[in-house]
Amino acid sequence: MEIITSKAALTERVNELIASKKNIGFVPTMGALHNGHLQLVKRCVSENDVCIVSVFVNPTQFNDKHDLEVYPRNIEADAAKLESVGCAIVFTPTPDEMYTKEEQEKVFEFDFAGLDKVMEGKFRPGHFNGVVQVVSKLFTLVRPTRAYFGEKDFQQLAIIRRMVDVMGFEIEIVGCPIVREESGLALSSRNALLSEEERKTAAHIHAVLKESVQFLSQTSLEELRNAVVNAIDAKEGLRTEYFSIVDGKSLRELDNWNQSEDIVGCITVFCGKVRLIDNIRYK
Ligand code: PAF
């Protein structure tokens, strides 16, 4: 496995691969890799000639400096995991390699047709601008045929799909199912910040969401939404930031179950100081 840290060296390798008619699969990550990432990489390896993974903690998508500072980093462990699942190239630039000074200071404002104004976008202003800034740059460098994203970041996936349409990237965006611990807790790099006790507490999030599916036909959307929030907040150590039941494509918040055939509940919960996200499909 090759480890590349400069844009110039990556461009050279990508040029060679494209000249020899290899198709490239790409998995962008911020490192601190867990089994969820490795599932994306395994799928990428099996569906493409060459798999490239980026490991880059992107400063422009963090609106909270503290969150950026404590974000777990361990490139040696990440590289070993990537090698074990057949990744061919890891691209791990520094922020100064990735961005000019101006780009780090002022992120170009993308238009997401409102997709970025709800949920994560509402609570983390500017977050998706940073995500699209880095992913569009990475797509331009890596020139993949397919790129793989986890469905845990449901809103991010919807925004990346829109970005690809609007910017005209000829890249197939592959959404991959959430990978969970045995307890039901969705795998996330942030889980590394949870204590053993908090990890058990956090498993309650998925348990409540999963249980809520069976009440779909008996309760109004509003009642179900309140019931989920109350059940999660009743557990000591958990606090819901938002729980939105939305149309899976437009991310428009819904009032009743008949408004869409594609309905997803997206939640963010603080477990102690750690912010966790998850979602559940209702229809
Ligand atoms: O999902 C993530 O880890 C990040 O948002 C991504 C897509 C790698 C961009 O930094």
Coordinates of C-alpha atoms and ligand atoms in Angstrom, one line a residue:
M1 CA 0.0 0.0 0.0
E2 CA 1.3 3.4 -0.9
I3 CA 1.0 6.4 1.4
I4 CA 0.9 9.7 -0.5
T5 CA 0.9 13.1 1.3
S6 CA 1.2 15.6 -1.6
K7 CA -1.4 16.6 -4.2
A8 CA 1.3 16.5 -7.0
A9 CA 2.3 12.9 -6.2
L10 CA -1.3 11.8 -6.0
T11 CA -2.1 13.5 -9.4
E12 CA 0.9 11.7 -10.9
R13 CA -0.3 8.3 -9.6
V14 CA -3.9 8.9 -10.7
N15 CA -2.7 9.9 -14.2
E16 CA -0.8 6.6 -14.5
L17 CA -3.9 4.6 -13.3
I18 CA -6.2 6.4 -15.7
A19 CA -3.7 6.0 -18.6
S20 CA -3.6 2.2 -17.9
K21 CA -7.5 2.1 -18.0
K22 CA -7.9 1.2 -14.3
N23 CA -11.1 2.4 -12.7
I24 CA -10.7 4.0 -9.3
G25 CA -12.9 3.6 -6.3
F26 CA -12.6 6.2 -3.6
V27 CA -13.5 6.4 0.1
P28 CA -13.0 9.8 1.8
T29 CA -12.5 9.6 5.6
M30 CA -11.3 11.7 8.5
G31 CA -9.4 8.7 9.9
A32 CA -9.9 7.1 13.4
L33 CA -11.1 4.2 11.3
H34 CA -13.6 1.7 12.6
N35 CA -15.3 -1.3 11.1
G36 CA -17.9 0.9 9.5
H37 CA -15.2 2.6 7.4
L38 CA -13.6 -0.8 6.7
Q39 CA -16.9 -2.1 5.2
L40 CA -16.9 0.8 2.8
V41 CA -13.3 0.1 1.9
K42 CA -13.9 -3.6 1.4
R43 CA -16.8 -2.8 -0.9
C44 CA -14.7 -0.3 -2.8
V45 CA -11.9 -2.9 -3.2
S46 CA -14.3 -5.5 -4.5
E47 CA -16.0 -3.2 -7.0
N48 CA -13.1 -1.3 -8.6
D49 CA -9.6 -2.0 -10.0
V50 CA -7.9 0.3 -7.4
C51 CA -9.1 1.6 -4.1
I52 CA -7.9 5.0 -2.9
V53 CA -8.8 6.2 0.7
S54 CA -8.2 9.7 2.0
V55 CA -7.5 10.3 5.6
F56 CA -7.8 14.0 6.3
V57 CA -9.4 15.7 9.3
N58 CA -10.9 18.6 7.4
P59 CA -10.6 21.8 9.5
T60 CA -13.1 23.7 7.4
Q61 CA -16.1 21.5 8.3
F62 CA -15.7 22.0 12.1
N63 CA -17.6 25.0 13.4
D64 CA -16.4 24.1 16.9
K65 CA -12.7 24.5 17.5
H66 CA -12.7 22.2 20.5
D67 CA -14.4 19.5 18.5
L68 CA -11.6 19.7 15.9
E69 CA -8.9 19.6 18.6
V70 CA -10.3 16.5 20.3
Y71 CA -11.2 14.7 17.1
P72 CA -9.4 11.3 17.3
R73 CA -6.3 10.9 15.1
N74 CA -4.1 7.8 14.6
I75 CA -2.6 7.5 11.1
E76 CA -0.4 4.5 11.9
A77 CA -3.3 2.4 13.2
D78 CA -5.4 3.6 10.2
A79 CA -2.8 2.7 7.7
A80 CA -2.5 -0.9 9.1
K81 CA -6.2 -1.3 9.0
L82 CA -6.4 -0.1 5.4
E83 CA -3.6 -2.3 4.3
S84 CA -5.4 -5.4 5.8
V85 CA -8.5 -4.8 3.7
G86 CA -6.7 -4.3 0.4
C87 CA -6.6 -0.5 0.0
A88 CA -4.0 0.4 -2.6
I89 CA -3.3 4.1 -1.9
V90 CA -3.8 6.3 1.2
F91 CA -3.9 10.0 0.6
T92 CA -3.2 11.9 3.8
P93 CA -2.3 15.6 3.2
T94 CA -1.8 18.3 5.8
P95 CA -4.3 21.2 5.8
D96 CA -1.6 23.5 4.3
E97 CA -1.1 20.9 1.5
M98 CA -4.8 20.6 0.9
Y99 CA -5.8 24.3 1.0
T100 CA -4.4 27.7 0.2
K101 CA -4.5 30.2 3.2
E102 CA -7.5 31.9 1.6
E103 CA -9.4 28.7 1.3
Q104 CA -8.8 27.9 5.0
E105 CA -10.0 31.3 6.0
K106 CA -13.1 31.8 3.8
V107 CA -14.9 28.8 2.4
F108 CA -16.7 29.4 -0.9
E109 CA -20.5 29.3 -0.3
F110 CA -22.2 26.4 -2.1
D111 CA -25.9 26.4 -2.9
F112 CA -27.6 23.3 -1.6
A113 CA -31.2 24.3 -2.4
G114 CA -32.0 24.3 1.3
L115 CA -30.7 20.8 2.0
D116 CA -28.1 22.4 4.3
K117 CA -30.5 24.6 6.3
V118 CA -32.1 21.8 8.4
M119 CA -30.8 19.3 11.0
E120 CA -27.0 19.2 11.0
G121 CA -26.8 22.4 8.9
K122 CA -29.0 24.3 11.4
F123 CA -26.9 23.2 14.4
R124 CA -23.5 23.3 12.7
P125 CA -23.6 26.4 10.5
G126 CA -21.1 26.2 7.6
H127 CA -20.4 22.5 8.2
F128 CA -21.7 21.3 4.9
N129 CA -19.8 24.0 3.0
G130 CA -16.6 22.6 4.5
V131 CA -17.7 19.1 3.6
V132 CA -18.4 20.0 0.0
Q133 CA -15.3 22.1 -0.3
V134 CA -13.1 19.1 0.7
V135 CA -15.0 16.4 -1.1
S136 CA -15.2 18.4 -4.4
K137 CA -11.4 19.0 -4.2
L138 CA -10.8 15.3 -3.4
F139 CA -13.0 14.2 -6.3
T140 CA -11.1 16.5 -8.7
L141 CA -7.7 15.0 -7.5
V142 CA -8.7 11.3 -7.3
R143 CA -11.1 11.2 -10.3
P144 CA -12.9 8.1 -9.1
T145 CA -15.5 6.1 -11.0
R146 CA -17.3 5.4 -7.7
A147 CA -17.2 7.0 -4.3
Y148 CA -18.5 5.4 -1.1
F149 CA -20.3 7.1 1.8
G150 CA -22.0 5.7 4.9
E151 CA -25.7 6.2 5.4
K152 CA -25.2 7.1 9.0
D153 CA -24.4 10.6 7.8
F154 CA -27.7 10.7 5.9
Q155 CA -27.8 14.4 5.3
Q156 CA -24.2 14.5 4.1
L157 CA -25.0 11.7 1.6
A158 CA -28.0 13.7 0.2
I159 CA -25.8 16.8 -0.1
I160 CA -23.0 15.0 -1.8
R161 CA -25.5 13.5 -4.3
R162 CA -26.7 17.0 -5.0
M163 CA -23.2 18.4 -5.4
V164 CA -22.3 15.7 -7.9
D165 CA -25.5 16.6 -10.0
V166 CA -24.9 20.4 -9.8
M167 CA -21.1 20.2 -10.4
G168 CA -21.4 17.6 -13.2
F169 CA -19.0 15.1 -11.6
E170 CA -19.4 11.8 -13.5
I171 CA -19.1 9.7 -10.3
E172 CA -21.4 7.1 -9.0
I173 CA -22.2 7.8 -5.3
V174 CA -22.6 4.6 -3.4
G175 CA -24.5 4.8 -0.1
C176 CA -23.6 2.0 2.3
P177 CA -25.7 0.7 5.3
I178 CA -25.0 1.8 8.9
V179 CA -22.7 -0.7 10.7
R180 CA -23.6 -1.2 14.4
E181 CA -22.0 -2.6 17.5
E182 CA -23.8 -5.6 18.9
S183 CA -25.6 -3.3 21.3
G184 CA -27.0 -1.4 18.3
L185 CA -24.8 1.7 18.8
A186 CA -24.0 3.0 15.3
L187 CA -20.2 2.9 14.7
S188 CA -18.6 6.3 14.7
S189 CA -15.1 7.7 15.2
R190 CA -16.6 9.7 18.0
N191 CA -17.4 6.5 20.0
A192 CA -13.7 6.5 20.9
L193 CA -14.5 9.5 23.1
L194 CA -17.1 7.7 25.1
S195 CA -16.4 6.0 28.5
E196 CA -17.4 2.4 28.9
E197 CA -20.5 3.5 30.8
E198 CA -21.4 6.1 28.2
R199 CA -21.1 3.5 25.5
K200 CA -23.8 1.4 27.2
T201 CA -26.0 4.4 27.7
A202 CA -25.6 5.5 24.0
A203 CA -26.9 2.1 22.8
H204 CA -30.3 3.3 24.1
I205 CA -30.5 5.7 21.0
H206 CA -30.9 2.9 18.5
A207 CA -33.1 0.8 20.8
V208 CA -35.6 3.6 21.0
L209 CA -35.5 4.4 17.3
K210 CA -35.9 0.7 16.4
E211 CA -38.8 0.3 18.7
S212 CA -40.5 3.4 17.3
V213 CA -40.9 1.7 13.9
Q214 CA -43.7 -0.6 15.2
F215 CA -45.8 2.4 16.3
L216 CA -45.9 3.9 12.8
S217 CA -49.4 2.7 12.0
Q218 CA -50.9 3.6 15.4
T219 CA -49.5 7.1 16.1
S220 CA -49.4 10.4 14.3
L221 CA -46.0 11.6 13.1
E222 CA -45.9 14.3 15.8
E223 CA -46.8 11.9 18.6
L224 CA -44.1 9.5 17.5
R225 CA -41.5 12.3 17.3
N226 CA -42.3 13.4 20.8
A227 CA -42.3 9.9 22.1
V228 CA -38.8 9.2 20.7
V229 CA -37.4 12.4 22.2
N230 CA -39.0 11.8 25.6
A231 CA -37.8 8.2 25.7
I232 CA -34.2 9.2 24.9
D233 CA -34.1 12.2 27.2
A234 CA -35.5 10.1 30.0
K235 CA -32.3 8.1 30.0
E236 CA -29.7 9.7 32.3
G237 CA -26.7 11.0 30.4
L238 CA -28.6 11.5 27.0
R239 CA -29.9 14.7 25.6
T240 CA -31.6 15.0 22.2
E241 CA -30.4 18.0 20.1
Y242 CA -32.9 17.3 17.3
F243 CA -35.1 14.5 15.9
S244 CA -36.4 15.3 12.5
I245 CA -38.7 13.1 10.4
V246 CA -38.0 14.0 6.8
D247 CA -38.5 13.1 3.2
G248 CA -35.4 11.0 2.3
K249 CA -34.5 13.1 -0.8
S250 CA -35.5 16.7 -0.1
L251 CA -34.9 16.4 3.6
R252 CA -38.1 18.5 4.1
E253 CA -39.6 18.0 7.5
L254 CA -42.9 16.1 7.4
D255 CA -46.2 16.6 9.3
N256 CA -47.8 13.3 8.5
W257 CA -47.0 9.8 7.2
N258 CA -48.8 10.3 3.9
Q259 CA -46.6 13.1 2.7
S260 CA -43.9 10.8 1.3
E261 CA -43.0 7.2 0.4
D262 CA -39.4 7.8 1.5
I263 CA -39.4 8.7 5.2
V264 CA -36.3 8.8 7.5
G265 CA -36.0 9.9 11.1
C266 CA -32.6 11.6 11.7
I267 CA -31.4 12.2 15.2
T268 CA -28.5 13.9 17.1
V269 CA -28.0 13.1 20.7
F270 CA -25.4 14.3 23.2
C271 CA -24.1 11.4 25.4
G272 CA -22.3 13.4 28.0
K273 CA -20.2 15.8 25.9
V274 CA -20.0 13.5 22.8
R275 CA -22.4 14.4 19.9
L276 CA -23.7 11.3 18.2
I277 CA -25.9 11.0 15.1
D278 CA -28.1 8.1 13.9
N279 CA -31.1 7.6 11.7
I280 CA -33.9 5.1 11.1
R281 CA -36.0 4.4 8.0
Y282 CA -39.7 4.5 8.5
K283 CA -40.8 4.0 4.9
Ligands
PAF1 O1 -17.9 11.7 6.6 C1 -16.7 12.2 6.8 O2 -15.9 11.5 7.5 C2 -16.3 13.5 6.3 O3 -17.4 14.4 6.4 C3 -15.8 13.4 4.9 C4 -16.8 13.0 3.9 C5 -14.6 12.5 4.8 C6 -15.3 14.8 4.4 O4 -14.3 15.3 5.3

